[in-house]
């Protein structure tokens, strides 16, 4: 596995792979890799001929007071995981390589970035779309892989790719969960033992939403209310949102809905850790 720090070096490997007719896949990450990330690399390995992982803790997507400085940095272990999962090349740039001091251009997503995570973390998605555009510019992938865990992120990236005519296909991969259902996340390692014991309630709330929709409940508001009640039961999870929304527009469904697809989305604060999760539903 090749490891490169500079965009020009990455580009020359990728161009050589393309010259040989190989399909290039890219898996952008911020490191602190877990099985969820590895599943993205493994999917890229199955779908593509040349797999590029990127590891970069992107400062521009963290707001003031967020966890940029404490975000786990575990490069050596991450490279081992990339190798085991089948990456051909890993790009590990320094911040000074990604952002020149006089950088003057950003990518600003629109409406989709104003709700949910975007409302709570102003500027976050502009940081994401800017760095993802730069990573696409450097790795020139045919296909890029993102997790469903960051549902709003993958939706915004899909819309950006469509709106800016970027020549990359986006693949969204399923959420990988711990045995109690907690969605894998680099931030799970912040949880204390007591917090970890109740974190599985987030998945229980999503399962309750799925169960209600499957059993014929067609009030999206009722499903959202039952999710919130389940989350609040332990008294430890501070609910930021628990909503049932249109999976394309993220508009909250308010009324009785039948025969439609939906996404249930949750964000909670648990001690000093913010956790998000989601599940797709169908109102029968
Ligand atoms: O999902 C992430 O880890 C990050 O938001 C991404 C897409 C790598 C951009 O920094």
Coordinates of C-alpha atoms and ligand atoms in Angstrom, one line a residue:
X1 CA 0.0 0.0 0.0
X2 CA 1.3 3.4 -1.0
X3 CA 1.1 6.3 1.5
X4 CA 1.4 9.9 0.1
X5 CA 1.2 13.3 1.6
X6 CA 1.2 15.4 -1.5
X7 CA -1.6 15.9 -4.0
X8 CA 0.7 15.8 -7.1
X9 CA 2.0 12.3 -6.0
X10 CA -1.5 11.0 -5.5
X11 CA -2.6 12.4 -8.8
X12 CA 0.2 10.7 -10.7
X13 CA -0.6 7.3 -9.1
X14 CA -4.3 7.7 -9.9
X15 CA -3.6 8.8 -13.5
X16 CA -1.3 5.8 -14.1
X17 CA -4.1 3.5 -12.7
X18 CA -6.6 5.2 -15.1
X19 CA -4.2 4.9 -18.0
X20 CA -4.3 1.2 -17.4
X21 CA -8.0 1.3 -17.6
X22 CA -8.6 0.8 -13.8
X23 CA -11.7 2.1 -12.1
X24 CA -10.7 4.4 -9.2
X25 CA -12.6 4.4 -5.9
X26 CA -12.1 6.9 -3.1
X27 CA -13.0 6.6 0.6
X28 CA -12.6 10.0 2.3
X29 CA -12.2 9.7 6.1
X30 CA -10.9 11.7 9.1
X31 CA -9.1 8.7 10.5
X32 CA -9.7 7.1 13.9
X33 CA -10.9 4.2 11.7
X34 CA -13.4 1.6 12.9
X35 CA -15.2 -1.3 11.2
X36 CA -17.6 1.2 9.6
X37 CA -14.8 2.8 7.7
X38 CA -13.3 -0.5 6.9
X39 CA -16.6 -1.6 5.4
X40 CA -16.4 1.4 3.0
X41 CA -12.9 0.4 1.9
X42 CA -14.0 -3.2 1.5
X43 CA -16.9 -2.1 -0.7
X44 CA -14.6 0.1 -2.7
X45 CA -12.3 -2.9 -3.1
X46 CA -15.2 -5.0 -4.5
X47 CA -16.4 -2.3 -6.8
X48 CA -13.2 -0.7 -8.1
X49 CA -9.7 -1.7 -9.3
X50 CA -7.7 1.0 -7.5
X51 CA -8.8 2.1 -4.0
X52 CA -7.7 5.4 -2.5
X53 CA -8.4 6.2 1.1
X54 CA -7.9 9.6 2.5
X55 CA -7.2 10.5 6.1
X56 CA -7.5 14.2 7.0
X57 CA -9.0 15.8 10.1
X58 CA -10.5 18.7 8.3
X59 CA -10.4 21.8 10.5
X60 CA -13.0 23.7 8.4
X61 CA -15.9 21.4 9.3
X62 CA -15.5 21.9 13.1
X63 CA -17.1 24.9 14.7
X64 CA -15.7 26.9 17.6
X65 CA -16.0 24.9 20.8
X66 CA -16.3 21.6 18.9
X67 CA -14.0 18.6 19.2
X68 CA -11.3 19.4 16.6
X69 CA -8.4 19.4 19.1
X70 CA -9.5 16.2 20.9
X71 CA -10.5 14.4 17.7
X72 CA -8.6 11.1 17.9
X73 CA -5.5 10.9 15.7
X74 CA -4.3 7.3 15.3
X75 CA -2.5 7.3 12.0
X76 CA -0.3 4.2 12.3
X77 CA -3.3 2.0 13.4
X78 CA -5.4 3.7 10.6
X79 CA -2.8 2.7 8.0
X80 CA -2.9 -0.9 9.2
X81 CA -6.7 -1.0 8.9
X82 CA -6.6 0.6 5.4
X83 CA -4.0 -2.1 4.4
X84 CA -6.1 -4.9 5.8
X85 CA -9.3 -3.6 4.2
X86 CA -7.6 -3.5 0.8
X87 CA -6.6 0.1 0.0
X88 CA -4.0 0.6 -2.7
X89 CA -3.1 4.1 -1.7
X90 CA -3.7 6.4 1.3
X91 CA -3.5 10.1 1.1
X92 CA -2.5 11.7 4.5
X93 CA -2.1 15.4 3.8
X94 CA -1.0 18.1 6.4
X95 CA -3.5 20.9 6.9
X96 CA -1.0 23.3 5.3
X97 CA -1.1 21.2 2.1
X98 CA -4.9 21.2 2.0
X99 CA -5.4 24.9 2.8
X100 CA -3.1 27.7 1.6
X101 CA -2.9 30.7 3.9
X102 CA -4.6 32.9 1.3
X103 CA -7.3 30.3 0.3
X104 CA -10.2 32.3 -0.9
X105 CA -12.7 29.8 -2.3
X106 CA -15.3 27.6 -0.5
X107 CA -18.2 25.4 -1.6
X108 CA -21.4 26.5 0.1
X109 CA -24.3 24.0 0.0
X110 CA -27.9 25.4 0.0
X111 CA -31.2 24.5 1.6
X112 CA -30.3 20.9 2.5
X113 CA -27.5 22.2 4.7
X114 CA -29.7 24.6 6.7
X115 CA -31.7 22.0 8.7
X116 CA -30.8 19.3 11.4
X117 CA -27.0 19.1 11.6
X118 CA -26.7 22.3 9.6
X119 CA -28.9 24.2 12.0
X120 CA -27.0 23.0 15.0
X121 CA -23.5 23.2 13.4
X122 CA -23.5 26.4 11.2
X123 CA -20.8 26.2 8.6
X124 CA -20.1 22.5 9.1
X125 CA -21.4 21.4 5.7
X126 CA -19.6 24.1 3.9
X127 CA -16.4 22.7 5.5
X128 CA -17.4 19.2 4.3
X129 CA -18.3 20.1 0.8
X130 CA -15.2 22.2 0.4
X131 CA -12.9 19.5 1.5
X132 CA -14.7 16.7 -0.3
X133 CA -14.5 18.8 -3.6
X134 CA -10.8 19.2 -3.0
X135 CA -10.3 15.5 -2.2
X136 CA -12.2 14.7 -5.4
X137 CA -10.0 17.1 -7.3
X138 CA -6.9 15.4 -6.0
X139 CA -7.9 11.7 -6.2
X140 CA -10.1 12.1 -9.3
X141 CA -12.2 9.1 -8.4
X142 CA -14.8 7.4 -10.6
X143 CA -16.7 6.3 -7.5
X144 CA -16.7 7.6 -3.9
X145 CA -18.0 5.8 -0.8
X146 CA -19.7 7.4 2.2
X147 CA -21.6 6.0 5.1
X148 CA -25.4 6.2 5.6
X149 CA -24.5 7.0 9.3
X150 CA -24.0 10.6 8.2
X151 CA -27.2 10.6 6.2
X152 CA -27.5 14.4 5.7
X153 CA -23.8 14.6 4.6
X154 CA -24.2 11.9 1.9
X155 CA -27.3 13.6 0.7
X156 CA -25.6 17.0 0.5
X157 CA -22.6 15.5 -1.3
X158 CA -24.9 13.7 -3.8
X159 CA -26.6 17.0 -4.5
X160 CA -23.3 18.8 -4.8
X161 CA -22.0 16.3 -7.3
X162 CA -25.2 16.6 -9.4
X163 CA -25.3 20.4 -9.2
X164 CA -21.6 20.9 -10.0
X165 CA -21.5 18.2 -12.7
X166 CA -18.7 16.4 -10.9
X167 CA -17.7 13.2 -12.7
X168 CA -17.9 10.9 -9.7
X169 CA -20.6 8.3 -8.7
X170 CA -21.5 8.4 -5.0
X171 CA -22.2 5.1 -3.2
X172 CA -23.8 5.1 0.2
X173 CA -22.9 2.1 2.4
X174 CA -25.0 0.7 5.3
X175 CA -24.4 1.7 8.9
X176 CA -22.2 -0.7 10.8
X177 CA -23.3 -1.2 14.5
X178 CA -21.9 -2.5 17.7
X179 CA -23.6 -5.6 19.3
X180 CA -26.1 -3.4 21.2
X181 CA -27.0 -1.5 18.0
X182 CA -24.9 1.7 18.7
X183 CA -23.8 3.0 15.3
X184 CA -20.0 2.9 14.9
X185 CA -18.4 6.3 15.2
X186 CA -15.0 7.7 15.9
X187 CA -16.6 9.7 18.7
X188 CA -17.9 6.6 20.5
X189 CA -14.5 6.4 22.2
X190 CA -15.2 9.6 24.1
X191 CA -18.0 7.8 26.0
X192 CA -17.5 6.9 29.6
X193 CA -18.6 3.4 30.7
X194 CA -21.9 4.7 32.2
X195 CA -22.6 6.7 29.0
X196 CA -21.8 3.8 26.8
X197 CA -24.3 1.7 28.7
X198 CA -27.2 3.9 27.6
X199 CA -25.9 4.8 24.1
X200 CA -27.7 1.7 22.7
X201 CA -31.0 3.5 23.4
X202 CA -30.5 5.5 20.3
X203 CA -30.8 2.4 18.2
X204 CA -33.7 1.2 20.3
X205 CA -35.6 4.4 19.5
X206 CA -34.9 3.9 15.8
X207 CA -36.1 0.3 16.0
X208 CA -39.3 1.6 17.7
X209 CA -39.8 3.9 14.7
X210 CA -39.4 1.1 12.3
X211 CA -41.7 -1.1 14.3
X212 CA -44.5 1.5 14.4
X213 CA -44.2 2.2 10.7
X214 CA -44.3 -1.5 9.9
X215 CA -47.3 -2.0 12.1
X216 CA -49.3 0.5 10.2
X217 CA -48.8 3.7 12.2
X218 CA -49.1 6.4 9.6
X219 CA -48.7 9.5 11.7
X220 CA -45.1 10.6 11.2
X221 CA -45.5 13.0 14.2
X222 CA -46.5 10.1 16.4
X223 CA -43.5 8.1 15.3
X224 CA -41.2 11.0 16.0
X225 CA -42.9 11.5 19.5
X226 CA -42.4 7.8 20.4
X227 CA -38.7 8.0 19.4
X228 CA -38.2 11.0 21.6
X229 CA -40.0 9.3 24.5
X230 CA -37.7 6.2 24.1
X231 CA -34.6 8.4 24.0
X232 CA -35.7 10.4 27.1
X233 CA -36.5 7.3 29.2
X234 CA -33.0 7.0 30.8
X235 CA -32.9 10.7 31.6
X236 CA -29.3 10.8 30.3
X237 CA -29.7 11.5 26.6
X238 CA -30.3 15.1 25.8
X239 CA -32.3 15.0 22.5
X240 CA -31.3 17.7 19.9
X241 CA -33.7 16.3 17.3
X242 CA -35.7 13.2 16.7
X243 CA -37.6 13.6 13.4
X244 CA -39.2 11.7 10.6
X245 CA -38.4 13.3 7.3
X246 CA -38.5 13.0 3.5
X247 CA -35.2 11.2 2.6
X248 CA -34.6 13.4 -0.4
X249 CA -35.5 16.9 0.9
X250 CA -35.1 16.3 4.7
X251 CA -38.4 18.1 5.2
X252 CA -40.1 16.8 8.3
X253 CA -43.3 14.9 7.7
X254 CA -46.0 16.4 9.9
X255 CA -49.2 14.7 8.8
X256 CA -50.5 11.2 8.2
X257 CA -48.4 9.6 5.5
X258 CA -49.1 6.4 3.5
X259 CA -47.0 4.5 0.9
X260 CA -44.0 6.8 1.3
X261 CA -40.4 6.3 2.2
X262 CA -39.0 8.2 5.2
X263 CA -35.9 8.6 7.2
X264 CA -35.9 8.8 11.0
X265 CA -33.0 11.0 12.2
X266 CA -31.7 11.4 15.7
X267 CA -29.1 13.6 17.3
X268 CA -28.4 13.5 21.1
X269 CA -25.9 14.9 23.5
X270 CA -24.6 12.3 25.9
X271 CA -22.3 13.9 28.4
X272 CA -19.6 15.7 26.4
X273 CA -20.3 13.6 23.3
X274 CA -22.7 14.3 20.4
X275 CA -24.1 11.2 18.6
X276 CA -26.2 11.0 15.5
X277 CA -28.0 8.0 13.9
X278 CA -30.8 7.3 11.4
X279 CA -32.9 4.6 9.8
X280 CA -34.9 4.3 6.7
X281 CA -38.7 3.7 7.1
X282 CA -41.6 2.9 4.9
X283 CA -45.1 4.0 5.9
X284 CA -47.3 1.2 4.5
Ligands
LIG1 O1 -17.5 11.8 7.2 C1 -16.3 12.2 7.4 O2 -15.5 11.5 8.0 C2 -15.9 13.6 6.9 O3 -17.0 14.5 7.0 C3 -15.4 13.6 5.5 C4 -16.4 13.2 4.5 C5 -14.2 12.7 5.4 C6 -14.9 15.0 5.1 O4 -13.9 15.5 6.0

